[in-house]
Short mmCIF file of C-alpha atoms and ligand atoms in Angstrom, two decimals:
data_model
loop_
_atom_site.label_atom_id
_atom_site.label_comp_id
_atom_site.label_asym_id
_atom_site.label_seq_id
_atom_site.Cartn_x
_atom_site.Cartn_y
_atom_site.Cartn_z
CA MET A 193 6.11 4.00 -29.15
CA LYS A 194 3.92 0.59 -28.06
CA ILE A 195 0.60 1.55 -26.15
CA ILE A 196 -1.22 -1.27 -24.62
CA GLY A 197 -4.56 -0.22 -23.25
CA PHE A 198 -6.50 -2.82 -20.62
CA ILE A 199 -10.23 -2.31 -20.57
CA ALA A 200 -10.97 -3.66 -16.57
CA SER A 201 -15.10 -3.61 -17.95
CA PRO A 202 -17.59 -5.90 -18.54
CA ARG A 203 -18.92 -4.01 -21.05
CA LYS A 204 -17.00 -3.83 -24.30
CA ASP A 205 -19.14 -1.48 -25.59
CA GLY A 206 -19.40 0.90 -22.15
CA ASN A 207 -18.07 4.32 -21.30
CA THR A 208 -14.78 2.85 -20.06
CA ALA A 209 -14.25 0.68 -23.52
CA TRP A 210 -15.22 3.98 -25.46
CA THR A 211 -12.79 6.49 -22.88
CA VAL A 212 -9.97 4.04 -23.28
CA ASN A 213 -10.45 3.61 -27.23
CA LYS A 214 -10.26 7.44 -27.72
CA ILE A 215 -6.95 8.18 -25.94
CA LEU A 216 -5.37 5.07 -27.71
CA GLU A 217 -6.79 6.71 -31.11
CA GLY A 218 -5.12 9.93 -30.37
CA ALA A 219 -2.18 7.84 -29.59
CA LYS A 220 -2.36 6.09 -33.04
CA GLU A 221 -2.66 9.50 -34.66
CA GLU A 222 0.65 10.43 -33.50
CA GLY A 223 2.08 7.15 -34.68
CA ALA A 224 1.94 4.89 -31.68
CA ASP A 225 1.68 1.12 -32.37
CA THR A 226 -1.68 0.37 -30.13
CA GLN A 227 -3.08 -2.88 -28.96
CA VAL A 228 -5.82 -3.57 -26.80
CA TRP A 229 -7.10 -6.25 -24.23
CA TYR A 230 -10.67 -6.45 -23.09
CA SER A 231 -11.01 -8.29 -19.74
CA SER A 232 -14.49 -9.64 -21.18
CA GLU A 233 -12.54 -11.67 -23.89
CA LEU A 234 -9.47 -13.03 -21.37
CA ASP A 235 -9.29 -15.78 -18.81
CA ILE A 236 -7.70 -14.18 -16.26
CA LYS A 237 -7.70 -15.58 -12.69
CA PRO A 238 -6.60 -14.00 -9.12
CA CYS A 239 -3.30 -14.12 -7.67
CA LYS A 240 -2.51 -17.47 -6.01
CA GLY A 241 -0.25 -15.63 -3.56
CA CYS A 242 1.93 -18.86 -4.20
CA LEU A 243 5.26 -16.43 -4.48
CA SER A 244 6.47 -18.64 -7.34
CA CYS A 245 6.86 -15.40 -9.57
CA LYS A 246 9.87 -14.66 -6.61
CA LYS A 247 11.66 -18.48 -7.04
CA ASN A 248 11.27 -18.72 -10.68
CA ASP A 249 10.75 -15.42 -12.38
CA LYS A 250 7.34 -16.13 -13.52
CA CYS A 251 3.44 -16.55 -12.62
CA ALA A 252 2.73 -20.02 -12.34
CA ILE A 253 -0.77 -19.32 -13.31
CA ASN A 254 -1.02 -20.34 -16.97
CA ASP A 255 -3.96 -18.42 -18.46
CA ASP A 256 -4.44 -15.05 -20.33
CA MET A 257 -2.16 -12.85 -18.03
CA GLN A 258 0.71 -14.53 -19.85
CA MET A 259 0.18 -12.86 -23.43
CA ILE A 260 -0.17 -9.54 -21.39
CA TYR A 261 3.06 -9.90 -19.54
CA ASP A 262 4.59 -10.53 -22.75
CA ALA A 263 2.85 -7.57 -24.19
CA LEU A 264 4.07 -5.48 -21.07
CA LYS A 265 7.87 -6.36 -21.67
CA LEU A 266 7.51 -4.86 -25.48
CA ALA A 267 5.36 -1.51 -24.68
CA ASP A 268 6.10 1.67 -23.42
CA ALA A 269 2.98 2.85 -21.94
CA LEU A 270 -0.13 1.29 -20.70
CA VAL A 271 -3.49 2.52 -20.38
CA ILE A 272 -5.39 1.08 -17.54
CA GLY A 273 -9.23 1.85 -17.74
CA SER A 274 -11.91 0.69 -15.61
CA PRO A 275 -15.49 1.69 -13.89
CA ILE A 276 -15.91 2.79 -10.59
CA TYR A 277 -17.52 -0.25 -8.63
CA MET A 278 -18.48 0.72 -5.22
CA GLY A 279 -16.29 3.75 -5.06
CA GLN A 280 -13.02 1.39 -6.67
CA MET A 281 -11.78 -0.05 -9.14
CA SER A 282 -13.89 -2.98 -10.58
CA GLY A 283 -12.94 -6.71 -9.49
CA GLN A 284 -11.13 -7.12 -12.83
CA ALA A 285 -9.19 -4.00 -12.65
CA LYS A 286 -7.91 -5.31 -9.05
CA ILE A 287 -7.55 -8.88 -10.31
CA PHE A 288 -5.01 -7.20 -13.23
CA THR A 289 -3.29 -4.99 -10.82
CA ASP A 290 -2.89 -8.14 -8.27
CA ARG A 291 -1.45 -9.97 -11.03
CA LEU A 292 1.39 -6.85 -11.76
CA PHE A 293 3.24 -8.49 -8.61
CA ALA A 294 4.87 -11.30 -10.51
CA GLN A 295 6.60 -7.95 -12.49
CA ILE A 296 8.42 -7.18 -9.32
CA SER A 297 11.36 -8.08 -8.82
CA PRO A 298 12.02 -10.75 -5.90
CA LYS A 299 14.04 -8.17 -3.59
CA PHE A 300 11.41 -5.96 -3.98
CA SER A 301 14.20 -3.44 -4.95
CA PRO A 302 14.17 -1.81 -7.27
CA LYS A 303 10.56 -2.36 -7.35
CA PHE A 304 10.01 -3.56 -10.97
CA LYS A 305 11.89 -5.96 -12.84
CA GLU A 306 13.90 -3.80 -15.39
CA GLU A 307 12.20 -4.37 -18.68
CA ASN A 308 8.76 -2.69 -16.76
CA ALA A 309 10.21 0.13 -14.55
CA GLY A 310 9.23 3.49 -15.79
CA LYS A 311 6.43 2.67 -18.06
CA LYS A 312 4.33 5.58 -18.32
CA LEU A 313 1.10 4.65 -17.18
CA ILE A 314 -2.49 6.57 -17.64
CA LEU A 315 -5.70 5.74 -15.20
CA ALA A 316 -8.74 6.18 -16.84
CA PHE A 317 -11.75 5.80 -14.85
CA THR A 318 -15.72 6.24 -15.49
CA GLN A 319 -18.04 6.68 -12.49
CA GLY A 320 -21.90 7.06 -12.76
CA ASN A 321 -21.54 9.83 -9.96
CA PRO A 322 -21.44 13.40 -11.41
CA ASP A 323 -19.79 14.74 -8.64
CA SER A 324 -15.64 14.54 -10.06
CA GLY A 325 -14.27 15.14 -6.44
CA ILE A 326 -16.50 12.24 -4.35
CA PHE A 327 -13.50 9.76 -5.32
CA GLN A 328 -10.94 12.10 -5.32
CA THR A 329 -9.00 10.42 -2.34
CA TYR A 330 -9.22 7.06 -3.99
CA TYR A 331 -7.83 8.25 -7.32
CA ASP A 332 -5.00 9.81 -5.13
CA TYR A 333 -4.05 6.85 -3.21
CA THR A 334 -4.20 4.75 -6.87
CA LYS A 335 -2.34 6.80 -8.65
CA LYS A 336 0.26 6.48 -5.41
CA MET A 337 0.17 2.92 -5.70
CA PHE A 338 1.20 2.73 -9.14
CA GLN A 339 4.07 4.84 -8.91
CA LEU A 340 5.55 2.68 -5.95
CA LEU A 341 5.30 0.06 -8.55
CA GLU A 342 7.61 2.37 -10.30
CA PHE A 343 5.11 2.85 -13.30
CA ASP A 344 5.66 6.96 -14.72
CA VAL A 345 2.02 7.94 -13.91
CA LYS A 346 0.96 10.70 -16.64
CA ASP A 347 -2.79 11.06 -15.93
CA VAL A 348 -5.68 9.77 -14.08
CA VAL A 349 -8.47 10.57 -16.42
CA VAL A 350 -12.10 10.49 -14.49
CA VAL A 351 -14.79 11.07 -16.64
CA THR A 352 -18.23 11.65 -14.58
CA GLY A 353 -21.57 11.32 -14.60
CA THR A 354 -22.34 8.33 -17.02
CA ARG A 355 -25.96 7.75 -15.55
CA SER A 356 -27.22 10.43 -17.20
CA GLU A 357 -25.14 10.41 -20.27
CA SER A 358 -22.45 7.85 -21.56
CA ALA A 359 -19.56 9.10 -22.25
CA ASN A 360 -19.75 8.73 -26.07
CA GLU A 361 -22.35 11.39 -25.73
CA LYS A 362 -19.97 14.10 -24.16
CA LYS A 363 -18.74 15.85 -27.39
CA GLU A 364 -16.45 17.72 -25.57
CA LEU A 365 -14.77 14.64 -24.12
CA HIS A 366 -13.70 13.57 -27.64
CA ILE A 367 -11.23 15.82 -28.21
CA VAL A 368 -9.85 15.51 -24.81
CA MET A 369 -9.54 11.98 -24.63
CA LYS A 370 -7.63 11.57 -28.02
CA ASN A 371 -5.39 14.67 -27.12
CA ILE A 372 -4.04 12.73 -23.92
CA GLY A 373 -3.30 9.80 -26.13
CA SER A 374 -1.37 11.60 -28.40
CA SER A 375 0.28 13.83 -25.85
CA LEU A 376 1.76 10.60 -24.81
CA VAL A 377 3.43 9.99 -27.77
CA LEU A 378 4.74 13.79 -28.61
CA GLU A 379 5.94 14.13 -24.87
CA GLN A 380 8.24 10.97 -26.24
CA PHE A 381 9.54 12.90 -29.09
CA SER A 382 9.85 16.16 -27.32
CA LYS A 383 12.55 14.24 -24.88
CA LEU A 384 14.49 13.21 -28.15
C1 FMN B 31 -21.46 -2.94 -9.64
C2 FMN B 31 -21.47 -1.62 -9.98
C3 FMN B 31 -21.36 -0.78 -8.76
C4 FMN B 31 -20.79 0.45 -9.45
N1 FMN B 31 -20.74 2.03 -8.52
C5 FMN B 31 -21.03 3.14 -8.51
C6 FMN B 31 -20.04 4.06 -7.51
O1 FMN B 31 -19.63 3.34 -6.54
N2 FMN B 31 -20.11 5.55 -7.67
C7 FMN B 31 -20.03 5.61 -8.90
O2 FMN B 31 -20.23 6.81 -9.31
N3 FMN B 31 -21.22 4.87 -9.74
C8 FMN B 31 -20.87 3.48 -9.49
N4 FMN B 31 -21.61 2.36 -10.80
C9 FMN B 31 -21.79 3.08 -12.43
C10 FMN B 31 -20.64 2.77 -13.05
O3 FMN B 31 -19.55 3.22 -12.45
C11 FMN B 31 -20.91 3.57 -15.03
O4 FMN B 31 -21.89 3.20 -15.11
C12 FMN B 31 -19.33 3.36 -15.43
O5 FMN B 31 -19.29 4.52 -16.00
C13 FMN B 31 -19.56 2.10 -16.20
O6 FMN B 31 -18.36 1.97 -16.76
P1 FMN B 31 -19.01 0.98 -18.26
O7 FMN B 31 -19.70 1.47 -19.29
O8 FMN B 31 -17.45 0.58 -18.63
O9 FMN B 31 -19.43 -0.39 -17.63
C14 FMN B 31 -21.44 1.09 -10.43
C15 FMN B 31 -22.01 0.55 -11.47
C16 FMN B 31 -21.91 -0.73 -11.09
C17 FMN B 31 -22.16 -2.13 -12.43
#
């Protein structure tokens, strides 16, 4: 099983990177082949809205997103991690999400091109605010949006209160995150 992580935080050693990497670690321990991408190391430009991807079956922007499109084709699952900025995903995460438009078929039905439909997805958010319910409406909405894109959304993970204690200092999270990653792999085997 191939799993890609995309870390949409500018901080390579921050809470979001830690969370995504722990999930991937759990998956790796169950035999998954994992790969992680840091937005801070990549050149990913915003969608131009040129619709060239609907005519030519390929995004016209020649940047690092092309590597991710290629990796996505081979992946069974994707873990997108984002810090909460002003109550929403980071700009880096939004740019990445917008660029997934290129993966949607020209007729929008089925929405995702065959090679991308039905991939498992974990959304991992980290927020400074300790109140786990404060952005619930946004998390529900975002889950729905990725479901409309035909991702099989397995989990929306929210790490709260990173202002007072960083994610890696929350000892209870170490096992929780690893279990989320291992479940991704074990669920696949339970269907065989
Ligand atoms: C520009 C900016 C905006 C933020 N907005 C919020 C917010 O609206 N709500 C919140 O709970 N935390 C907010 N935070 C805190 C981050 O979500 C939190 O510290 C997160 O864990 C950072 O992730 P990182 O360590 O991966 O960078 C904000 C941080 C920044 C830098």
